[in-house]
Amino acid sequence: MSEANSSPERQGLTPRQARHVRIALSAVIMIAVGVTLVLRLGSTHSVLTMGFYGIALILSGSALVLSRQGRTRVATAVLGVGVAVAIVAEWAVASMR
């Protein structure tokens, strides 16, 4: 068998492995955001804080569902951008006080 007929070995994660990695990442971030929300509410009772972290929780859950449906790149974008915006917005509001 010549080398022209053999298929090159695939590098990186398979789509199934990528899905599982992003599902696990979404779950870990969701837990971290939940813990951070509880800690922040212990120190400051702000509806805005609860709203920002609530949005981050919703986006983490949405990324989890998107990953399960095979939309791993979209899930990564939703998770990264959404959580970053929520954290920066909460920091901005906290720095105004």
mmCIF file of N, CA and C in Angstrom:
data_model
loop_
_atom_site.group_PDB
_atom_site.id
_atom_site.type_symbol
_atom_site.label_atom_id
_atom_site.label_comp_id
_atom_site.label_asym_id
_atom_site.label_seq_id
_atom_site.Cartn_x
_atom_site.Cartn_y
_atom_site.Cartn_z
ATOM 1 N N MET A 1 0.845 -1.184 0.000
ATOM 2 C CA MET A 1 0.000 0.000 0.000
ATOM 3 C C MET A 1 0.883 1.237 0.000
ATOM 4 N N SER A 2 0.636 2.123 -0.908
ATOM 5 C CA SER A 2 1.465 3.320 -1.012
ATOM 6 C C SER A 2 1.006 4.362 -0.004
ATOM 7 N N GLU A 3 1.879 5.308 0.249
ATOM 8 C CA GLU A 3 1.556 6.335 1.232
ATOM 9 C C GLU A 3 0.503 7.305 0.716
ATOM 10 N N ALA A 4 0.325 7.399 -0.574
ATOM 11 C CA ALA A 4 -0.688 8.287 -1.143
ATOM 12 C C ALA A 4 -2.087 7.783 -0.819
ATOM 13 N N ASN A 5 -2.252 6.474 -0.677
ATOM 14 C CA ASN A 5 -3.564 5.904 -0.395
ATOM 15 C C ASN A 5 -3.893 5.871 1.091
ATOM 16 N N SER A 6 -2.897 5.954 1.934
ATOM 17 C CA SER A 6 -3.172 5.886 3.373
ATOM 18 C C SER A 6 -3.610 7.265 3.859
ATOM 19 N N SER A 7 -4.552 7.257 4.772
ATOM 20 C CA SER A 7 -5.058 8.525 5.293
ATOM 21 C C SER A 7 -4.126 9.032 6.389
ATOM 22 N N PRO A 8 -3.944 10.341 6.460
ATOM 23 C CA PRO A 8 -3.077 10.891 7.502
ATOM 24 C C PRO A 8 -3.738 10.714 8.870
ATOM 25 N N GLU A 9 -2.896 10.567 9.876
ATOM 26 C CA GLU A 9 -3.428 10.413 11.221
ATOM 27 C C GLU A 9 -4.021 11.736 11.688
ATOM 28 N N ARG A 10 -5.133 11.619 12.356
ATOM 29 C CA ARG A 10 -5.838 12.800 12.850
ATOM 30 C C ARG A 10 -5.155 13.315 14.112
ATOM 31 N N GLN A 11 -4.932 14.598 14.170
ATOM 32 C CA GLN A 11 -4.323 15.206 15.338
ATOM 33 C C GLN A 11 -5.382 15.974 16.105
ATOM 34 N N GLY A 12 -5.202 16.063 17.402
ATOM 35 C CA GLY A 12 -6.146 16.807 18.225
ATOM 36 C C GLY A 12 -7.265 15.918 18.739
ATOM 37 N N LEU A 13 -8.283 16.573 19.244
ATOM 38 C CA LEU A 13 -9.415 15.864 19.822
ATOM 39 C C LEU A 13 -10.428 15.470 18.758
ATOM 40 N N THR A 14 -11.086 14.362 18.997
ATOM 41 C CA THR A 14 -12.201 13.996 18.132
ATOM 42 C C THR A 14 -13.385 14.896 18.506
ATOM 43 N N PRO A 15 -14.374 15.016 17.645
ATOM 44 C CA PRO A 15 -15.532 15.848 17.998
ATOM 45 C C PRO A 15 -16.205 15.406 19.305
ATOM 46 N N ARG A 16 -16.270 14.119 19.532
ATOM 47 C CA ARG A 16 -16.885 13.612 20.764
ATOM 48 C C ARG A 16 -16.066 14.027 21.992
ATOM 49 N N GLN A 17 -14.743 13.921 21.891
ATOM 50 C CA GLN A 17 -13.878 14.330 23.002
ATOM 51 C C GLN A 17 -13.982 15.837 23.244
ATOM 52 N N ALA A 18 -14.031 16.609 22.181
ATOM 53 C CA ALA A 18 -14.163 18.065 22.321
ATOM 54 C C ALA A 18 -15.475 18.420 23.006
ATOM 55 N N ARG A 19 -16.541 17.716 22.648
ATOM 56 C CA ARG A 19 -17.841 17.931 23.289
ATOM 57 C C ARG A 19 -17.746 17.663 24.780
ATOM 58 N N HIS A 20 -17.124 16.551 25.145
ATOM 59 C CA HIS A 20 -17.016 16.188 26.556
ATOM 60 C C HIS A 20 -16.149 17.191 27.330
ATOM 61 N N VAL A 21 -15.089 17.669 26.709
ATOM 62 C CA VAL A 21 -14.233 18.660 27.362
ATOM 63 C C VAL A 21 -15.007 19.947 27.602
ATOM 64 N N ARG A 22 -15.748 20.397 26.610
ATOM 65 C CA ARG A 22 -16.503 21.651 26.762
ATOM 66 C C ARG A 22 -17.677 21.503 27.724
ATOM 67 N N ILE A 23 -18.280 20.331 27.764
ATOM 68 C CA ILE A 23 -19.351 20.094 28.741
ATOM 69 C C ILE A 23 -18.776 20.164 30.146
ATOM 70 N N ALA A 24 -17.639 19.514 30.360
ATOM 71 C CA ALA A 24 -16.996 19.542 31.678
ATOM 72 C C ALA A 24 -16.564 20.960 32.037
ATOM 73 N N LEU A 25 -15.998 21.680 31.075
ATOM 74 C CA LEU A 25 -15.578 23.059 31.316
ATOM 75 C C LEU A 25 -16.768 23.946 31.677
ATOM 76 N N SER A 26 -17.870 23.780 30.976
ATOM 77 C CA SER A 26 -19.068 24.562 31.269
ATOM 78 C C SER A 26 -19.586 24.257 32.664
ATOM 79 N N ALA A 27 -19.565 22.985 33.044
ATOM 80 C CA ALA A 27 -20.042 22.603 34.374
ATOM 81 C C ALA A 27 -19.134 23.174 35.464
ATOM 82 N N VAL A 28 -17.831 23.121 35.250
ATOM 83 C CA VAL A 28 -16.891 23.663 36.239
ATOM 84 C C VAL A 28 -17.065 25.171 36.371
ATOM 85 N N ILE A 29 -17.203 25.860 35.258
ATOM 86 C CA ILE A 29 -17.401 27.311 35.313
ATOM 87 C C ILE A 29 -18.733 27.648 35.968
ATOM 88 N N MET A 30 -19.756 26.844 35.702
ATOM 89 C CA MET A 30 -21.059 27.080 36.326
ATOM 90 C C MET A 30 -20.957 26.949 37.850
ATOM 91 N N ILE A 31 -20.241 25.941 38.310
ATOM 92 C CA ILE A 31 -20.055 25.749 39.755
ATOM 93 C C ILE A 31 -19.246 26.910 40.336
ATOM 94 N N ALA A 32 -18.181 27.313 39.647
ATOM 95 C CA ALA A 32 -17.347 28.420 40.123
ATOM 96 C C ALA A 32 -18.137 29.723 40.200
ATOM 97 N N VAL A 33 -18.958 29.984 39.203
ATOM 98 C CA VAL A 33 -19.781 31.204 39.208
ATOM 99 C C VAL A 33 -20.794 31.145 40.345
ATOM 100 N N GLY A 34 -21.369 29.977 40.580
ATOM 101 C CA GLY A 34 -22.318 29.828 41.685
ATOM 102 C C GLY A 34 -21.670 30.081 43.035
ATOM 103 N N VAL A 35 -20.485 29.537 43.237
ATOM 104 C CA VAL A 35 -19.761 29.759 44.489
ATOM 105 C C VAL A 35 -19.393 31.230 44.638
ATOM 106 N N THR A 36 -18.921 31.837 43.556
ATOM 107 C CA THR A 36 -18.572 33.258 43.594
ATOM 108 C C THR A 36 -19.797 34.115 43.896
ATOM 109 N N LEU A 37 -20.930 33.750 43.336
ATOM 110 C CA LEU A 37 -22.168 34.484 43.612
ATOM 111 C C LEU A 37 -22.508 34.428 45.085
ATOM 112 N N VAL A 38 -22.408 33.256 45.677
ATOM 113 C CA VAL A 38 -22.712 33.110 47.106
ATOM 114 C C VAL A 38 -21.738 33.947 47.939
ATOM 115 N N LEU A 39 -20.448 33.907 47.595
ATOM 116 C CA LEU A 39 -19.460 34.691 48.345
ATOM 117 C C LEU A 39 -19.680 36.196 48.182
ATOM 118 N N ARG A 40 -19.980 36.633 46.961
ATOM 119 C CA ARG A 40 -20.213 38.066 46.726
ATOM 120 C C ARG A 40 -21.476 38.544 47.429
ATOM 121 N N LEU A 41 -22.509 37.713 47.457
ATOM 122 C CA LEU A 41 -23.739 38.120 48.142
ATOM 123 C C LEU A 41 -23.539 38.151 49.649
ATOM 124 N N GLY A 42 -22.567 37.378 50.142
ATOM 125 C CA GLY A 42 -22.250 37.432 51.557
ATOM 126 C C GLY A 42 -21.602 38.745 51.946
ATOM 127 N N SER A 43 -20.849 39.324 51.028
ATOM 128 C CA SER A 43 -20.152 40.573 51.333
ATOM 129 C C SER A 43 -20.940 41.810 50.902
ATOM 130 N N THR A 44 -21.715 41.707 49.843
ATOM 131 C CA THR A 44 -22.504 42.838 49.374
ATOM 132 C C THR A 44 -23.858 42.342 48.875
ATOM 133 N N HIS A 45 -24.890 43.014 49.315
ATOM 134 C CA HIS A 45 -26.235 42.626 48.903
ATOM 135 C C HIS A 45 -26.684 43.550 47.774
ATOM 136 N N SER A 46 -26.308 43.180 46.562
ATOM 137 C CA SER A 46 -26.613 44.009 45.415
ATOM 138 C C SER A 46 -27.432 43.206 44.409
ATOM 139 N N VAL A 47 -28.484 43.802 43.949
ATOM 140 C CA VAL A 47 -29.299 43.156 42.923
ATOM 141 C C VAL A 47 -28.516 43.063 41.608
ATOM 142 N N LEU A 48 -27.695 44.070 41.327
ATOM 143 C CA LEU A 48 -26.880 44.033 40.121
ATOM 144 C C LEU A 48 -25.884 42.873 40.159
ATOM 145 N N THR A 49 -25.264 42.657 41.313
ATOM 146 C CA THR A 49 -24.335 41.527 41.452
ATOM 147 C C THR A 49 -25.054 40.223 41.196
ATOM 148 N N MET A 50 -26.208 40.075 41.790
ATOM 149 C CA MET A 50 -26.987 38.863 41.583
ATOM 150 C C MET A 50 -27.383 38.722 40.114
ATOM 151 N N GLY A 51 -27.718 39.809 39.479
ATOM 152 C CA GLY A 51 -28.092 39.784 38.065
ATOM 153 C C GLY A 51 -26.935 39.396 37.161
ATOM 154 N N PHE A 52 -25.760 39.981 37.409
ATOM 155 C CA PHE A 52 -24.597 39.665 36.573
ATOM 156 C C PHE A 52 -24.197 38.204 36.702
ATOM 157 N N TYR A 53 -24.127 37.720 37.923
ATOM 158 C CA TYR A 53 -23.744 36.328 38.104
ATOM 159 C C TYR A 53 -24.860 35.377 37.682
ATOM 160 N N GLY A 54 -26.095 35.816 37.792
ATOM 161 C CA GLY A 54 -27.208 35.022 37.277
ATOM 162 C C GLY A 54 -27.124 34.865 35.769
ATOM 163 N N ILE A 55 -26.758 35.944 35.100
ATOM 164 C CA ILE A 55 -26.560 35.883 33.644
ATOM 165 C C ILE A 55 -25.415 34.935 33.303
ATOM 166 N N ALA A 56 -24.340 35.001 34.075
ATOM 167 C CA ALA A 56 -23.207 34.100 33.838
ATOM 168 C C ALA A 56 -23.623 32.645 34.040
ATOM 169 N N LEU A 57 -24.464 32.375 35.033
ATOM 170 C CA LEU A 57 -24.971 31.012 35.246
ATOM 171 C C LEU A 57 -25.831 30.555 34.067
ATOM 172 N N ILE A 58 -26.676 31.431 33.590
ATOM 173 C CA ILE A 58 -27.529 31.096 32.447
ATOM 174 C C ILE A 58 -26.686 30.812 31.210
ATOM 175 N N LEU A 59 -25.674 31.643 30.976
ATOM 176 C CA LEU A 59 -24.797 31.435 29.817
ATOM 177 C C LEU A 59 -23.992 30.146 29.946
ATOM 178 N N SER A 60 -23.569 29.791 31.160
ATOM 179 C CA SER A 60 -22.868 28.524 31.362
ATOM 180 C C SER A 60 -23.780 27.344 31.044
ATOM 181 N N GLY A 61 -25.013 27.438 31.480
ATOM 182 C CA GLY A 61 -25.984 26.390 31.163
ATOM 183 C C GLY A 61 -26.275 26.319 29.677
ATOM 184 N N SER A 62 -26.348 27.469 29.039
ATOM 185 C CA SER A 62 -26.574 27.492 27.590
ATOM 186 C C SER A 62 -25.397 26.866 26.850
ATOM 187 N N ALA A 63 -24.179 27.151 27.300
ATOM 188 C CA ALA A 63 -22.993 26.547 26.685
ATOM 189 C C ALA A 63 -22.992 25.039 26.878
ATOM 190 N N LEU A 64 -23.454 24.592 28.023
ATOM 191 C CA LEU A 64 -23.548 23.159 28.285
ATOM 192 C C LEU A 64 -24.506 22.495 27.300
ATOM 193 N N VAL A 65 -25.655 23.098 27.096
ATOM 194 C CA VAL A 65 -26.644 22.548 26.159
ATOM 195 C C VAL A 65 -26.124 22.602 24.731
ATOM 196 N N LEU A 66 -25.500 23.702 24.359
ATOM 197 C CA LEU A 66 -24.938 23.805 23.011
ATOM 198 C C LEU A 66 -23.866 22.738 22.775
ATOM 199 N N SER A 67 -23.042 22.479 23.774
ATOM 200 C CA SER A 67 -22.008 21.445 23.642
ATOM 201 C C SER A 67 -22.630 20.073 23.461
ATOM 202 N N ARG A 68 -23.681 19.805 24.185
ATOM 203 C CA ARG A 68 -24.357 18.509 24.041
ATOM 204 C C ARG A 68 -24.953 18.340 22.654
ATOM 205 N N GLN A 69 -25.340 19.438 22.033
ATOM 206 C CA GLN A 69 -25.926 19.376 20.697
ATOM 207 C C GLN A 69 -24.874 19.411 19.597
ATOM 208 N N GLY A 70 -23.602 19.446 19.983
ATOM 209 C CA GLY A 70 -22.534 19.424 18.996
ATOM 210 C C GLY A 70 -22.070 20.778 18.526
ATOM 211 N N ARG A 71 -22.552 21.829 19.094
ATOM 212 C CA ARG A 71 -22.150 23.194 18.728
ATOM 213 C C ARG A 71 -21.044 23.673 19.660
ATOM 214 N N THR A 72 -19.897 22.969 19.606
ATOM 215 C CA THR A 72 -18.855 23.221 20.594
ATOM 216 C C THR A 72 -18.177 24.570 20.408
ATOM 217 N N ARG A 73 -17.968 24.998 19.192
ATOM 218 C CA ARG A 73 -17.321 26.303 18.980
ATOM 219 C C ARG A 73 -18.222 27.441 19.420
ATOM 220 N N VAL A 74 -19.493 27.326 19.122
ATOM 221 C CA VAL A 74 -20.457 28.345 19.560
ATOM 222 C C VAL A 74 -20.529 28.346 21.084
ATOM 223 N N ALA A 75 -20.526 27.155 21.677
ATOM 224 C CA ALA A 75 -20.576 27.043 23.133
ATOM 225 C C ALA A 75 -19.368 27.700 23.778
ATOM 226 N N THR A 76 -18.204 27.517 23.191
ATOM 227 C CA THR A 76 -16.992 28.133 23.727
ATOM 228 C C THR A 76 -17.075 29.647 23.651
ATOM 229 N N ALA A 77 -17.583 30.164 22.548
ATOM 230 C CA ALA A 77 -17.718 31.615 22.398
ATOM 231 C C ALA A 77 -18.723 32.170 23.399
ATOM 232 N N VAL A 78 -19.860 31.503 23.539
ATOM 233 C CA VAL A 78 -20.885 31.944 24.491
ATOM 234 C C VAL A 78 -20.330 31.924 25.906
ATOM 235 N N LEU A 79 -19.645 30.857 26.246
ATOM 236 C CA LEU A 79 -19.106 30.715 27.592
ATOM 237 C C LEU A 79 -18.033 31.768 27.873
ATOM 238 N N GLY A 80 -17.082 31.893 26.984
ATOM 239 C CA GLY A 80 -15.979 32.826 27.206
ATOM 240 C C GLY A 80 -16.412 34.273 27.219
ATOM 241 N N VAL A 81 -17.107 34.685 26.186
ATOM 242 C CA VAL A 81 -17.518 36.094 26.071
ATOM 243 C C VAL A 81 -18.560 36.439 27.129
ATOM 244 N N GLY A 82 -19.518 35.568 27.324
ATOM 245 C CA GLY A 82 -20.595 35.850 28.273
ATOM 246 C C GLY A 82 -20.119 35.979 29.703
ATOM 247 N N VAL A 83 -19.309 35.037 30.139
ATOM 248 C CA VAL A 83 -18.806 35.085 31.515
ATOM 249 C C VAL A 83 -17.847 36.267 31.690
ATOM 250 N N ALA A 84 -17.012 36.524 30.700
ATOM 251 C CA ALA A 84 -16.090 37.661 30.792
ATOM 252 C C ALA A 84 -16.854 38.983 30.883
ATOM 253 N N VAL A 85 -17.882 39.151 30.076
ATOM 254 C CA VAL A 85 -18.679 40.385 30.118
ATOM 255 C C VAL A 85 -19.376 40.525 31.466
ATOM 256 N N ALA A 86 -19.916 39.441 31.995
ATOM 257 C CA ALA A 86 -20.593 39.504 33.296
ATOM 258 C C ALA A 86 -19.622 39.883 34.405
ATOM 259 N N ILE A 87 -18.426 39.315 34.381
ATOM 260 C CA ILE A 87 -17.441 39.618 35.426
ATOM 261 C C ILE A 87 -16.943 41.055 35.305
ATOM 262 N N VAL A 88 -16.657 41.506 34.089
ATOM 263 C CA VAL A 88 -16.194 42.884 33.891
ATOM 264 C C VAL A 88 -17.291 43.878 34.269
ATOM 265 N N ALA A 89 -18.521 43.583 33.929
ATOM 266 C CA ALA A 89 -19.629 44.480 34.272
ATOM 267 C C ALA A 89 -19.803 44.567 35.790
ATOM 268 N N GLU A 90 -19.689 43.428 36.468
ATOM 269 C CA GLU A 90 -19.822 43.437 37.931
ATOM 270 C C GLU A 90 -18.672 44.209 38.566
ATOM 271 N N TRP A 91 -17.466 44.040 38.022
ATOM 272 C CA TRP A 91 -16.312 44.774 38.529
ATOM 273 C C TRP A 91 -16.494 46.279 38.303
ATOM 274 N N ALA A 92 -17.010 46.652 37.143
ATOM 275 C CA ALA A 92 -17.214 48.067 36.831
ATOM 276 C C ALA A 92 -18.233 48.694 37.784
ATOM 277 N N VAL A 93 -19.300 47.976 38.063
ATOM 278 C CA VAL A 93 -20.318 48.498 38.978
ATOM 279 C C VAL A 93 -19.745 48.591 40.391
ATOM 280 N N ALA A 94 -18.950 47.591 40.794
ATOM 281 C CA ALA A 94 -18.358 47.623 42.119
ATOM 282 C C ALA A 94 -17.353 48.761 42.273
ATOM 283 N N SER A 95 -16.645 49.084 41.204
ATOM 284 C CA SER A 95 -15.662 50.167 41.298
ATOM 285 C C SER A 95 -16.310 51.547 41.317
ATOM 286 N N MET A 96 -17.559 51.663 40.916
ATOM 287 C CA MET A 96 -18.270 52.942 40.949
ATOM 288 C C MET A 96 -18.705 53.328 42.364
ATOM 289 N N ARG A 97 -18.765 52.376 43.237
ATOM 290 C CA ARG A 97 -19.258 52.665 44.598
ATOM 291 C C ARG A 97 -18.274 53.355 45.421
#
